[in-house]
């Protein structure tokens, strides 16, 4: 099975720092991220941001537990994650942030590559992936009030 790549972009009426603060507030993901059952920070960097994060999600067809390693390049408008281990075969992603309207609004994009490691019919996998990305971005937008 080959990995699948997807991207999604949304304009959010909030500055990058507020969006990043929400994305790095892993302890509260279950309050606002659809399908998020548990989210636990295992390690943090010197700035207190989660770097090793275990997630347990309801992916509709199966509940998945996996651990990701987060990286931050916020001066260049980027942050992302790479799979460490878990129920997925591959999961890497990167957010990019582009300031609009003097920084009051941000174009947020996510590029993600995933491989579940078990058979899911192609059309169903694409539908789940597309809905997951859209829902995740919608939930983020709602959480930051943008």
PDB file of C-alpha atoms in Angstrom:
ATOM      1  CA  UNK A   1       0.000   0.000   0.000  1.00  0.00           C
ATOM      2  CA  UNK A   2       1.253   3.431  -0.907  1.00  0.00           C
ATOM      3  CA  UNK A   3       1.056   6.453   1.347  1.00  0.00           C
ATOM      4  CA  UNK A   4      -1.580   9.059   0.575  1.00  0.00           C
ATOM      5  CA  UNK A   5      -0.864  12.770   0.427  1.00  0.00           C
ATOM      6  CA  UNK A   6      -3.396  15.497   1.063  1.00  0.00           C
ATOM      7  CA  UNK A   7      -3.443  19.220   1.659  1.00  0.00           C
ATOM      8  CA  UNK A   8      -6.025  21.645   2.929  1.00  0.00           C
ATOM      9  CA  UNK A   9      -5.988  25.428   3.397  1.00  0.00           C
ATOM     10  CA  UNK A  10      -8.251  27.711   5.379  1.00  0.00           C
ATOM     11  CA  UNK A  11      -8.186  31.437   6.144  1.00  0.00           C
ATOM     12  CA  UNK A  12      -8.610  31.981   9.878  1.00  0.00           C
ATOM     13  CA  UNK A  13      -9.362  35.393  11.373  1.00  0.00           C
ATOM     14  CA  UNK A  14      -6.733  35.160  14.100  1.00  0.00           C
ATOM     15  CA  UNK A  15      -2.994  35.878  14.309  1.00  0.00           C
ATOM     16  CA  UNK A  16      -0.440  33.073  13.920  1.00  0.00           C
ATOM     17  CA  UNK A  17       0.537  33.091  17.600  1.00  0.00           C
ATOM     18  CA  UNK A  18      -3.059  32.426  18.713  1.00  0.00           C
ATOM     19  CA  UNK A  19      -3.409  29.601  16.181  1.00  0.00           C
ATOM     20  CA  UNK A  20      -0.089  28.044  17.222  1.00  0.00           C
ATOM     21  CA  UNK A  21      -1.041  28.351  20.899  1.00  0.00           C
ATOM     22  CA  UNK A  22      -4.204  26.380  20.148  1.00  0.00           C
ATOM     23  CA  UNK A  23      -2.382  23.757  18.069  1.00  0.00           C
ATOM     24  CA  UNK A  24       0.197  23.239  20.804  1.00  0.00           C
ATOM     25  CA  UNK A  25      -2.333  23.055  23.648  1.00  0.00           C
ATOM     26  CA  UNK A  26      -2.397  19.275  23.325  1.00  0.00           C
ATOM     27  CA  UNK A  27      -3.872  18.726  26.782  1.00  0.00           C
ATOM     28  CA  UNK A  28      -7.145  20.283  25.576  1.00  0.00           C
ATOM     29  CA  UNK A  29      -7.441  18.601  22.154  1.00  0.00           C
ATOM     30  CA  UNK A  30     -10.259  16.339  23.337  1.00  0.00           C
ATOM     31  CA  UNK A  31     -12.344  19.457  24.049  1.00  0.00           C
ATOM     32  CA  UNK A  32     -12.313  20.688  20.466  1.00  0.00           C
ATOM     33  CA  UNK A  33     -10.841  18.191  17.985  1.00  0.00           C
ATOM     34  CA  UNK A  34     -13.501  15.907  16.489  1.00  0.00           C
ATOM     35  CA  UNK A  35     -12.619  12.266  16.931  1.00  0.00           C
ATOM     36  CA  UNK A  36      -9.846  12.934  19.459  1.00  0.00           C
ATOM     37  CA  UNK A  37     -10.276  10.493  22.330  1.00  0.00           C
ATOM     38  CA  UNK A  38      -6.987  11.114  24.179  1.00  0.00           C
ATOM     39  CA  UNK A  39      -3.947  13.319  23.707  1.00  0.00           C
ATOM     40  CA  UNK A  40      -0.954  13.049  26.025  1.00  0.00           C
ATOM     41  CA  UNK A  41       2.279  15.027  25.942  1.00  0.00           C
ATOM     42  CA  UNK A  42       5.188  12.666  26.700  1.00  0.00           C
ATOM     43  CA  UNK A  43       8.024  15.186  26.192  1.00  0.00           C
ATOM     44  CA  UNK A  44       8.271  18.973  25.828  1.00  0.00           C
ATOM     45  CA  UNK A  45      10.894  21.391  24.554  1.00  0.00           C
ATOM     46  CA  UNK A  46      12.515  24.234  26.516  1.00  0.00           C
ATOM     47  CA  UNK A  47       9.571  26.500  25.645  1.00  0.00           C
ATOM     48  CA  UNK A  48       7.044  24.033  27.072  1.00  0.00           C
ATOM     49  CA  UNK A  49       5.687  22.945  23.701  1.00  0.00           C
ATOM     50  CA  UNK A  50       4.899  19.286  23.239  1.00  0.00           C
ATOM     51  CA  UNK A  51       7.508  17.478  21.177  1.00  0.00           C
ATOM     52  CA  UNK A  52       6.517  13.840  21.757  1.00  0.00           C
ATOM     53  CA  UNK A  53       2.748  13.444  21.741  1.00  0.00           C
ATOM     54  CA  UNK A  54       0.611  10.315  21.960  1.00  0.00           C
ATOM     55  CA  UNK A  55      -2.780  10.517  20.261  1.00  0.00           C
ATOM     56  CA  UNK A  56      -5.769   8.181  20.383  1.00  0.00           C
ATOM     57  CA  UNK A  57      -8.330   8.971  17.698  1.00  0.00           C
ATOM     58  CA  UNK A  58     -11.567   7.575  16.381  1.00  0.00           C
ATOM     59  CA  UNK A  59     -10.796   7.300  12.666  1.00  0.00           C
ATOM     60  CA  UNK A  60     -14.354   6.068  11.951  1.00  0.00           C
ATOM     61  CA  UNK A  61     -13.285   2.651  10.677  1.00  0.00           C
ATOM     62  CA  UNK A  62     -10.986   1.931  13.602  1.00  0.00           C
ATOM     63  CA  UNK A  63      -9.651   3.608  16.722  1.00  0.00           C
ATOM     64  CA  UNK A  64      -5.944   4.387  16.337  1.00  0.00           C
ATOM     65  CA  UNK A  65      -3.222   5.102  18.880  1.00  0.00           C
ATOM     66  CA  UNK A  66       0.054   6.585  17.685  1.00  0.00           C
ATOM     67  CA  UNK A  67       2.904   8.810  18.824  1.00  0.00           C
ATOM     68  CA  UNK A  68       4.264  11.745  16.861  1.00  0.00           C
ATOM     69  CA  UNK A  69       7.372  13.897  17.211  1.00  0.00           C
ATOM     70  CA  UNK A  70       6.570  17.595  16.711  1.00  0.00           C
ATOM     71  CA  UNK A  71       9.017  20.145  15.338  1.00  0.00           C
ATOM     72  CA  UNK A  72       8.757  23.936  15.274  1.00  0.00           C
ATOM     73  CA  UNK A  73      10.102  26.484  12.784  1.00  0.00           C
ATOM     74  CA  UNK A  74       7.687  29.265  13.694  1.00  0.00           C
ATOM     75  CA  UNK A  75       9.961  32.118  12.594  1.00  0.00           C
ATOM     76  CA  UNK A  76       9.445  30.739   9.094  1.00  0.00           C
ATOM     77  CA  UNK A  77       5.732  30.071   9.647  1.00  0.00           C
ATOM     78  CA  UNK A  78       5.978  26.284   9.962  1.00  0.00           C
ATOM     79  CA  UNK A  79       5.446  23.476  12.416  1.00  0.00           C
ATOM     80  CA  UNK A  80       4.905  19.787  11.858  1.00  0.00           C
ATOM     81  CA  UNK A  81       5.067  16.234  13.044  1.00  0.00           C
ATOM     82  CA  UNK A  82       6.491  12.842  12.143  1.00  0.00           C
ATOM     83  CA  UNK A  83       5.265   9.414  13.211  1.00  0.00           C
ATOM     84  CA  UNK A  84       7.359   7.706  15.898  1.00  0.00           C
ATOM     85  CA  UNK A  85       5.287   4.559  16.405  1.00  0.00           C
ATOM     86  CA  UNK A  86       1.769   3.221  16.742  1.00  0.00           C
ATOM     87  CA  UNK A  87      -1.121   1.859  14.727  1.00  0.00           C
ATOM     88  CA  UNK A  88      -0.274   3.834  11.579  1.00  0.00           C
ATOM     89  CA  UNK A  89       2.370   2.839   9.084  1.00  0.00           C
ATOM     90  CA  UNK A  90       3.139   6.454   8.123  1.00  0.00           C
ATOM     91  CA  UNK A  91       1.959   9.853   9.310  1.00  0.00           C
ATOM     92  CA  UNK A  92       3.865  13.054   8.632  1.00  0.00           C
ATOM     93  CA  UNK A  93       2.518  16.536   8.313  1.00  0.00           C
ATOM     94  CA  UNK A  94       3.385  20.202   8.252  1.00  0.00           C
ATOM     95  CA  UNK A  95       1.392  23.315   8.932  1.00  0.00           C
ATOM     96  CA  UNK A  96       2.324  26.553   7.212  1.00  0.00           C
ATOM     97  CA  UNK A  97       1.128  29.966   8.339  1.00  0.00           C
ATOM     98  CA  UNK A  98       0.923  33.062   6.145  1.00  0.00           C
ATOM     99  CA  UNK A  99      -0.005  36.367   7.753  1.00  0.00           C
ATOM    100  CA  UNK A 100      -2.703  38.400   6.011  1.00  0.00           C
ATOM    101  CA  UNK A 101      -4.234  41.780   6.904  1.00  0.00           C
ATOM    102  CA  UNK A 102      -1.201  42.933   8.918  1.00  0.00           C
ATOM    103  CA  UNK A 103      -1.181  39.660  10.861  1.00  0.00           C
ATOM    104  CA  UNK A 104      -4.790  39.812  12.094  1.00  0.00           C
ATOM    105  CA  UNK A 105      -5.735  36.976   9.736  1.00  0.00           C
ATOM    106  CA  UNK A 106      -3.721  33.882   8.838  1.00  0.00           C
ATOM    107  CA  UNK A 107      -3.809  31.505   5.911  1.00  0.00           C
ATOM    108  CA  UNK A 108      -3.239  28.084   7.482  1.00  0.00           C
ATOM    109  CA  UNK A 109      -2.318  25.103   5.332  1.00  0.00           C
ATOM    110  CA  UNK A 110      -1.688  21.522   6.300  1.00  0.00           C
ATOM    111  CA  UNK A 111       0.093  19.018   4.108  1.00  0.00           C
ATOM    112  CA  UNK A 112      -0.109  15.463   5.371  1.00  0.00           C
ATOM    113  CA  UNK A 113       1.081  12.038   4.256  1.00  0.00           C
ATOM    114  CA  UNK A 114      -0.547   8.974   5.789  1.00  0.00           C
ATOM    115  CA  UNK A 115      -0.604   5.223   5.386  1.00  0.00           C
ATOM    116  CA  UNK A 116      -2.854   3.289   7.714  1.00  0.00           C
ATOM    117  CA  UNK A 117      -1.120  -0.052   7.164  1.00  0.00           C
ATOM    118  CA  UNK A 118      -4.315  -2.052   6.737  1.00  0.00           C
ATOM    119  CA  UNK A 119      -6.771  -2.401   3.872  1.00  0.00           C
ATOM    120  CA  UNK A 120      -9.371   0.303   3.434  1.00  0.00           C
ATOM    121  CA  UNK A 121     -11.129   0.661   0.058  1.00  0.00           C
ATOM    122  CA  UNK A 122      -9.664   3.616  -1.843  1.00  0.00           C
ATOM    123  CA  UNK A 123     -12.829   5.742  -2.112  1.00  0.00           C
ATOM    124  CA  UNK A 124     -13.624   5.233   1.581  1.00  0.00           C
ATOM    125  CA  UNK A 125     -10.053   6.086   2.595  1.00  0.00           C
ATOM    126  CA  UNK A 126     -10.149   9.297   0.538  1.00  0.00           C
ATOM    127  CA  UNK A 127     -13.525  10.306   1.986  1.00  0.00           C
ATOM    128  CA  UNK A 128     -12.365   9.725   5.571  1.00  0.00           C
ATOM    129  CA  UNK A 129      -9.082  11.588   4.961  1.00  0.00           C
ATOM    130  CA  UNK A 130     -10.789  14.547   3.261  1.00  0.00           C
ATOM    131  CA  UNK A 131     -13.426  14.846   5.973  1.00  0.00           C
ATOM    132  CA  UNK A 132     -10.823  14.496   8.697  1.00  0.00           C
ATOM    133  CA  UNK A 133      -8.700  17.358   7.313  1.00  0.00           C
ATOM    134  CA  UNK A 134     -11.719  19.622   6.771  1.00  0.00           C
ATOM    135  CA  UNK A 135     -13.157  18.847  10.204  1.00  0.00           C
ATOM    136  CA  UNK A 136      -9.797  19.389  11.886  1.00  0.00           C
ATOM    137  CA  UNK A 137      -9.376  22.794  10.256  1.00  0.00           C
ATOM    138  CA  UNK A 138     -13.011  23.729  10.956  1.00  0.00           C
ATOM    139  CA  UNK A 139     -12.523  22.758  14.611  1.00  0.00           C
ATOM    140  CA  UNK A 140      -9.327  24.848  14.797  1.00  0.00           C
ATOM    141  CA  UNK A 141     -11.069  27.846  13.238  1.00  0.00           C
ATOM    142  CA  UNK A 142     -13.956  27.555  15.684  1.00  0.00           C
ATOM    143  CA  UNK A 143     -11.617  27.151  18.687  1.00  0.00           C
ATOM    144  CA  UNK A 144      -9.633  30.318  17.936  1.00  0.00           C
ATOM    145  CA  UNK A 145     -12.810  32.236  17.101  1.00  0.00           C
ATOM    146  CA  UNK A 146     -11.841  32.872  13.525  1.00  0.00           C
TER     147      UNK A 146
END
